[in-house]
Amino acid sequence: MTTDTATRPETAAPGQDDRTIATDKQPLLDVQGMKIHFPQTKGFIRKQTQWVKAVDGVSFQLQAGQTLGLVGESGCGKSTSGRGITHLIKPTEGRVILNGEDLEDLAPEDLRQRRRDMQMVFQDPYASLNPRLRVEDILAEPLKAHGVTNKAERRQRINEMLDVVGLNRGFALRYAHEFSGGQRQRIGIARALILNPKLIIADEPVAALDVSIQAQILNLLKDLQADFGLAYLFISHDLSVVRHLCNRTAVMYLGRIVEIGDTEQIFSNPMHPYTQTLLDAIPVSNPRLRRERVILKGDVPSPVDPPPGCAFAGRCPEAHARCREERPQLQAQGTDHQVACHLHDPA
Ligand code: SF4
């Protein structure tokens, strides 16, 4: 597992507020003001000129056994956030606290050990599995890396995992390229589960699959959550899937969360104009329930030079003068609903 490092900028960018939703229970995952900025270089000597602010101050909490959906258009920073949480990319700033432990404080070997508690399932089951390895080798890799040296013990664990994800034990001796997309994603899920993690970060886990297979994999994820008490950070652009699977939902735009809260509250009463346009774009089969669509105009601003006010101002039908000058912060709108929009600032 390689780790990319997003170098720290010399001067910190203005941060989004680091507030998180207060809950009684200690969360399994507590992300506080996470930023991931990549240096942009130019010329033969690769002189660093600017920063790409891929994630620019993201805060949220996730309780054990719950699912948080992270949604937004491609390029909004949701996948980079997932990699930042696992420290596959080292965050530039902010804290990622897993089970009460700040990952930033850990020595490299301790961080490697903690990674067994949080695993990733990737979007593309074709690219994420080595086609030259047999399934048993793919599943044995994480066990070996975490000190399971006994071969019989590994074999037993691999067989258990194949049972859990609904694959024949005989598949252990076959190569990954011999399987269909759905079967490969089951192998990817088995690989993620084999170390008994508490948190799975699923990055568009069904986006590359046929629609008929998507439902099978989503049902498998739900069953596994019920059986093992897993927490999921479910990264997706598909809002129908998020509504079906997630207790809470966070909407990202240009590296920041613009709305977060209970999924039913967000879907029944979206308050941010960007969330409203995302929901308007969900296909509805019953023509009587169809709403008039607001088509977004304009482009997403560059993450190299985000606008000083609201990043959505250039596309927002409700934008007013203040939006172009002052960046809105997340404000509580109810028990579990926060929105970053001047239309909903407290009076
Ligand atoms: Fe639109 Fe202004 Fe709200 Fe941004 S702050 S979403 S521009 S109304």
PDB file of N, CA and C in Angstrom, residues 89-147:
ATOM      1  N   ILE A  89      -3.614   9.022   1.119  1.00  0.00           N
ATOM      2  CA  ILE A  89      -3.060  10.360   0.858  1.00  0.00           C
ATOM      3  C   ILE A  89      -2.999  11.058   2.220  1.00  0.00           C
ATOM      4  N   LYS A  90      -1.846  11.575   2.560  1.00  0.00           N
ATOM      5  CA  LYS A  90      -1.724  12.215   3.879  1.00  0.00           C
ATOM      6  C   LYS A  90      -2.383  13.593   3.845  1.00  0.00           C
ATOM      7  N   PRO A  91      -3.345  13.841   4.747  1.00  0.00           N
ATOM      8  CA  PRO A  91      -3.983  15.165   4.736  1.00  0.00           C
ATOM      9  C   PRO A  91      -2.968  16.278   5.002  1.00  0.00           C
ATOM     10  N   THR A  92      -3.224  17.414   4.390  1.00  0.00           N
ATOM     11  CA  THR A  92      -2.363  18.581   4.570  1.00  0.00           C
ATOM     12  C   THR A  92      -2.587  19.215   5.937  1.00  0.00           C
ATOM     13  N   GLU A  93      -3.819  19.167   6.384  1.00  0.00           N
ATOM     14  CA  GLU A  93      -4.193  19.819   7.637  1.00  0.00           C
ATOM     15  C   GLU A  93      -5.427  19.131   8.198  1.00  0.00           C
ATOM     16  N   GLY A  94      -5.671  19.287   9.482  1.00  0.00           N
ATOM     17  CA  GLY A  94      -6.874  18.736  10.089  1.00  0.00           C
ATOM     18  C   GLY A  94      -6.594  17.444  10.835  1.00  0.00           C
ATOM     19  N   ARG A  95      -7.644  16.869  11.422  1.00  0.00           N
ATOM     20  CA  ARG A  95      -7.481  15.666  12.239  1.00  0.00           C
ATOM     21  C   ARG A  95      -8.423  14.575  11.750  1.00  0.00           C
ATOM     22  N   VAL A  96      -7.920  13.347  11.757  1.00  0.00           N
ATOM     23  CA  VAL A  96      -8.757  12.177  11.489  1.00  0.00           C
ATOM     24  C   VAL A  96      -8.643  11.304  12.734  1.00  0.00           C
ATOM     25  N   ILE A  97      -9.747  11.201  13.481  1.00  0.00           N
ATOM     26  CA  ILE A  97      -9.728  10.481  14.759  1.00  0.00           C
ATOM     27  C   ILE A  97     -10.551   9.212  14.596  1.00  0.00           C
ATOM     28  N   LEU A  98      -9.887   8.078  14.771  1.00  0.00           N
ATOM     29  CA  LEU A  98     -10.555   6.788  14.636  1.00  0.00           C
ATOM     30  C   LEU A  98     -10.549   6.132  16.003  1.00  0.00           C
ATOM     31  N   ASN A  99     -11.745   5.803  16.493  1.00  0.00           N
ATOM     32  CA  ASN A  99     -11.852   5.169  17.813  1.00  0.00           C
ATOM     33  C   ASN A  99     -11.159   5.995  18.901  1.00  0.00           C
ATOM     34  N   GLY A 100     -11.223   7.291  18.816  1.00  0.00           N
ATOM     35  CA  GLY A 100     -10.617   8.151  19.835  1.00  0.00           C
ATOM     36  C   GLY A 100      -9.135   8.403  19.634  1.00  0.00           C
ATOM     37  N   GLU A 101      -8.529   7.832  18.586  1.00  0.00           N
ATOM     38  CA  GLU A 101      -7.086   8.001  18.364  1.00  0.00           C
ATOM     39  C   GLU A 101      -6.844   8.891  17.159  1.00  0.00           C
ATOM     40  N   ASP A 102      -6.061   9.944  17.344  1.00  0.00           N
ATOM     41  CA  ASP A 102      -5.729  10.843  16.240  1.00  0.00           C
ATOM     42  C   ASP A 102      -4.660  10.176  15.372  1.00  0.00           C
ATOM     43  N   LEU A 103      -5.004   9.884  14.122  1.00  0.00           N
ATOM     44  CA  LEU A 103      -4.064   9.145  13.266  1.00  0.00           C
ATOM     45  C   LEU A 103      -2.780   9.936  13.025  1.00  0.00           C
ATOM     46  N   GLU A 104      -2.886  11.256  13.133  1.00  0.00           N
ATOM     47  CA  GLU A 104      -1.722  12.106  12.886  1.00  0.00           C
ATOM     48  C   GLU A 104      -0.645  11.887  13.946  1.00  0.00           C
ATOM     49  N   ASP A 105      -1.067  11.472  15.151  1.00  0.00           N
ATOM     50  CA  ASP A 105      -0.119  11.292  16.254  1.00  0.00           C
ATOM     51  C   ASP A 105       0.620   9.958  16.181  1.00  0.00           C
ATOM     52  N   LEU A 106       0.200   9.077  15.274  1.00  0.00           N
ATOM     53  CA  LEU A 106       0.743   7.716  15.298  1.00  0.00           C
ATOM     54  C   LEU A 106       2.048   7.602  14.514  1.00  0.00           C
ATOM     55  N   ALA A 107       2.934   6.771  15.020  1.00  0.00           N
ATOM     56  CA  ALA A 107       4.153   6.421  14.286  1.00  0.00           C
ATOM     57  C   ALA A 107       3.746   5.572  13.078  1.00  0.00           C
ATOM     58  N   PRO A 108       4.578   5.550  12.005  1.00  0.00           N
ATOM     59  CA  PRO A 108       4.181   4.829  10.791  1.00  0.00           C
ATOM     60  C   PRO A 108       3.744   3.385  11.041  1.00  0.00           C
ATOM     61  N   GLU A 109       4.437   2.643  11.909  1.00  0.00           N
ATOM     62  CA  GLU A 109       4.073   1.245  12.153  1.00  0.00           C
ATOM     63  C   GLU A 109       2.722   1.155  12.866  1.00  0.00           C
ATOM     64  N   ASP A 110       2.476   2.090  13.807  1.00  0.00           N
ATOM     65  CA  ASP A 110       1.182   2.089  14.501  1.00  0.00           C
ATOM     66  C   ASP A 110       0.055   2.440  13.531  1.00  0.00           C
ATOM     67  N   LEU A 111       0.335   3.384  12.622  1.00  0.00           N
ATOM     68  CA  LEU A 111      -0.674   3.753  11.629  1.00  0.00           C
ATOM     69  C   LEU A 111      -1.000   2.552  10.745  1.00  0.00           C
ATOM     70  N   ARG A 112       0.016   1.812  10.361  1.00  0.00           N
ATOM     71  CA  ARG A 112      -0.193   0.617   9.533  1.00  0.00           C
ATOM     72  C   ARG A 112      -1.085  -0.393  10.273  1.00  0.00           C
ATOM     73  N   GLN A 113      -0.850  -0.544  11.566  1.00  0.00           N
ATOM     74  CA  GLN A 113      -1.663  -1.459  12.367  1.00  0.00           C
ATOM     75  C   GLN A 113      -3.119  -0.984  12.437  1.00  0.00           C
ATOM     76  N   ARG A 114      -3.315   0.333  12.626  1.00  0.00           N
ATOM     77  CA  ARG A 114      -4.684   0.860  12.743  1.00  0.00           C
ATOM     78  C   ARG A 114      -5.443   0.744  11.432  1.00  0.00           C
ATOM     79  N   ARG A 115      -4.706   0.672  10.334  1.00  0.00           N
ATOM     80  CA  ARG A 115      -5.386   0.599   9.033  1.00  0.00           C
ATOM     81  C   ARG A 115      -6.222  -0.673   8.916  1.00  0.00           C
ATOM     82  N   ARG A 116      -5.935  -1.679   9.745  1.00  0.00           N
ATOM     83  CA  ARG A 116      -6.751  -2.894   9.647  1.00  0.00           C
ATOM     84  C   ARG A 116      -8.186  -2.604  10.089  1.00  0.00           C
ATOM     85  N   ASP A 117      -8.385  -1.518  10.861  1.00  0.00           N
ATOM     86  CA  ASP A 117      -9.738  -1.150  11.299  1.00  0.00           C
ATOM     87  C   ASP A 117     -10.517  -0.407  10.228  1.00  0.00           C
ATOM     88  N   MET A 118      -9.836   0.081   9.196  1.00  0.00           N
ATOM     89  CA  MET A 118     -10.555   0.819   8.136  1.00  0.00           C
ATOM     90  C   MET A 118     -10.010   0.368   6.776  1.00  0.00           C
ATOM     91  N   GLN A 119     -10.878  -0.159   5.990  1.00  0.00           N
ATOM     92  CA  GLN A 119     -10.493  -0.709   4.702  1.00  0.00           C
ATOM     93  C   GLN A 119     -11.304  -0.060   3.594  1.00  0.00           C
ATOM     94  N   MET A 120     -10.778  -0.142   2.369  1.00  0.00           N
ATOM     95  CA  MET A 120     -11.477   0.472   1.240  1.00  0.00           C
ATOM     96  C   MET A 120     -12.004  -0.577   0.270  1.00  0.00           C
ATOM     97  N   VAL A 121     -13.162  -0.290  -0.299  1.00  0.00           N
ATOM     98  CA  VAL A 121     -13.673  -1.043  -1.453  1.00  0.00           C
ATOM     99  C   VAL A 121     -13.694  -0.044  -2.598  1.00  0.00           C
ATOM    100  N   PHE A 122     -13.060  -0.421  -3.703  1.00  0.00           N
ATOM    101  CA  PHE A 122     -12.884   0.539  -4.793  1.00  0.00           C
ATOM    102  C   PHE A 122     -13.954   0.383  -5.871  1.00  0.00           C
ATOM    103  N   GLN A 123     -14.031   1.414  -6.709  1.00  0.00           N
ATOM    104  CA  GLN A 123     -15.073   1.446  -7.742  1.00  0.00           C
ATOM    105  C   GLN A 123     -14.914   0.336  -8.778  1.00  0.00           C
ATOM    106  N   ASP A 124     -13.704   0.181  -9.270  1.00  0.00           N
ATOM    107  CA  ASP A 124     -13.519  -0.665 -10.441  1.00  0.00           C
ATOM    108  C   ASP A 124     -12.974  -2.033 -10.041  1.00  0.00           C
ATOM    109  N   PRO A 125     -13.855  -3.050  -9.989  1.00  0.00           N
ATOM    110  CA  PRO A 125     -13.373  -4.356  -9.556  1.00  0.00           C
ATOM    111  C   PRO A 125     -12.418  -4.992 -10.569  1.00  0.00           C
ATOM    112  N   TYR A 126     -12.356  -4.445 -11.800  1.00  0.00           N
ATOM    113  CA  TYR A 126     -11.409  -4.968 -12.792  1.00  0.00           C
ATOM    114  C   TYR A 126     -10.000  -4.453 -12.501  1.00  0.00           C
ATOM    115  N   ALA A 127      -9.920  -3.183 -12.123  1.00  0.00           N
ATOM    116  CA  ALA A 127      -8.606  -2.582 -11.914  1.00  0.00           C
ATOM    117  C   ALA A 127      -8.063  -2.833 -10.515  1.00  0.00           C
ATOM    118  N   SER A 128      -8.952  -3.067  -9.534  1.00  0.00           N
ATOM    119  CA  SER A 128      -8.481  -3.118  -8.148  1.00  0.00           C
ATOM    120  C   SER A 128      -7.956  -4.497  -7.738  1.00  0.00           C
ATOM    121  N   LEU A 129      -8.126  -5.507  -8.598  1.00  0.00           N
ATOM    122  CA  LEU A 129      -7.595  -6.835  -8.271  1.00  0.00           C
ATOM    123  C   LEU A 129      -6.513  -7.214  -9.277  1.00  0.00           C
ATOM    124  N   ASN A 130      -5.413  -7.765  -8.793  1.00  0.00           N
ATOM    125  CA  ASN A 130      -4.325  -8.165  -9.678  1.00  0.00           C
ATOM    126  C   ASN A 130      -4.731  -9.415 -10.460  1.00  0.00           C
ATOM    127  N   PRO A 131      -4.846  -9.306 -11.799  1.00  0.00           N
ATOM    128  CA  PRO A 131      -5.340 -10.462 -12.575  1.00  0.00           C
ATOM    129  C   PRO A 131      -4.370 -11.637 -12.575  1.00  0.00           C
ATOM    130  N   ARG A 132      -3.117 -11.395 -12.179  1.00  0.00           N
ATOM    131  CA  ARG A 132      -2.139 -12.493 -12.193  1.00  0.00           C
ATOM    132  C   ARG A 132      -2.126 -13.291 -10.884  1.00  0.00           C
ATOM    133  N   LEU A 133      -2.938 -12.854  -9.922  1.00  0.00           N
ATOM    134  CA  LEU A 133      -2.967 -13.565  -8.637  1.00  0.00           C
ATOM    135  C   LEU A 133      -4.235 -14.407  -8.525  1.00  0.00           C
ATOM    136  N   ARG A 134      -4.106 -15.539  -7.851  1.00  0.00           N
ATOM    137  CA  ARG A 134      -5.298 -16.323  -7.548  1.00  0.00           C
ATOM    138  C   ARG A 134      -6.037 -15.654  -6.390  1.00  0.00           C
ATOM    139  N   VAL A 135      -7.319 -15.988  -6.275  1.00  0.00           N
ATOM    140  CA  VAL A 135      -8.138 -15.348  -5.241  1.00  0.00           C
ATOM    141  C   VAL A 135      -7.522 -15.578  -3.854  1.00  0.00           C
ATOM    142  N   GLU A 136      -7.009 -16.789  -3.619  1.00  0.00           N
ATOM    143  CA  GLU A 136      -6.457 -17.054  -2.278  1.00  0.00           C
ATOM    144  C   GLU A 136      -5.220 -16.184  -2.011  1.00  0.00           C
ATOM    145  N   ASP A 137      -4.463 -15.862  -3.065  1.00  0.00           N
ATOM    146  CA  ASP A 137      -3.298 -14.983  -2.864  1.00  0.00           C
ATOM    147  C   ASP A 137      -3.746 -13.549  -2.576  1.00  0.00           C
ATOM    148  N   ILE A 138      -4.798 -13.116  -3.313  1.00  0.00           N
ATOM    149  CA  ILE A 138      -5.321 -11.756  -3.095  1.00  0.00           C
ATOM    150  C   ILE A 138      -5.814 -11.610  -1.652  1.00  0.00           C
ATOM    151  N   LEU A 139      -6.530 -12.624  -1.176  1.00  0.00           N
ATOM    152  CA  LEU A 139      -7.098 -12.529   0.172  1.00  0.00           C
ATOM    153  C   LEU A 139      -6.047 -12.785   1.254  1.00  0.00           C
ATOM    154  N   ALA A 140      -4.975 -13.507   0.889  1.00  0.00           N
ATOM    155  CA  ALA A 140      -3.929 -13.789   1.890  1.00  0.00           C
ATOM    156  C   ALA A 140      -3.033 -12.568   2.131  1.00  0.00           C
ATOM    157  N   GLU A 141      -2.927 -11.691   1.124  1.00  0.00           N
ATOM    158  CA  GLU A 141      -2.009 -10.540   1.234  1.00  0.00           C
ATOM    159  C   GLU A 141      -2.207  -9.725   2.520  1.00  0.00           C
ATOM    160  N   PRO A 142      -3.451  -9.246   2.788  1.00  0.00           N
ATOM    161  CA  PRO A 142      -3.607  -8.451   4.017  1.00  0.00           C
ATOM    162  C   PRO A 142      -3.344  -9.268   5.277  1.00  0.00           C
ATOM    163  N   LEU A 143      -3.662 -10.562   5.252  1.00  0.00           N
ATOM    164  CA  LEU A 143      -3.409 -11.391   6.441  1.00  0.00           C
ATOM    165  C   LEU A 143      -1.912 -11.482   6.707  1.00  0.00           C
ATOM    166  N   LYS A 144      -1.142 -11.708   5.626  1.00  0.00           N
ATOM    167  CA  LYS A 144       0.324 -11.788   5.792  1.00  0.00           C
ATOM    168  C   LYS A 144       0.865 -10.456   6.287  1.00  0.00           C
ATOM    169  N   ALA A 145       0.363  -9.375   5.710  1.00  0.00           N
ATOM    170  CA  ALA A 145       0.873  -8.046   6.083  1.00  0.00           C
ATOM    171  C   ALA A 145       0.595  -7.726   7.548  1.00  0.00           C
ATOM    172  N   HIS A 146      -0.422  -8.374   8.110  1.00  0.00           N
ATOM    173  CA  HIS A 146      -0.757  -8.107   9.510  1.00  0.00           C
ATOM    174  C   HIS A 146      -0.413  -9.301  10.404  1.00  0.00           C
ATOM    175  N   GLY A 147       0.551 -10.107   9.967  1.00  0.00           N
ATOM    176  CA  GLY A 147       1.188 -11.071  10.871  1.00  0.00           C
ATOM    177  C   GLY A 147       0.507 -12.416  11.025  1.00  0.00           C
TER     178      GLY A 147
END
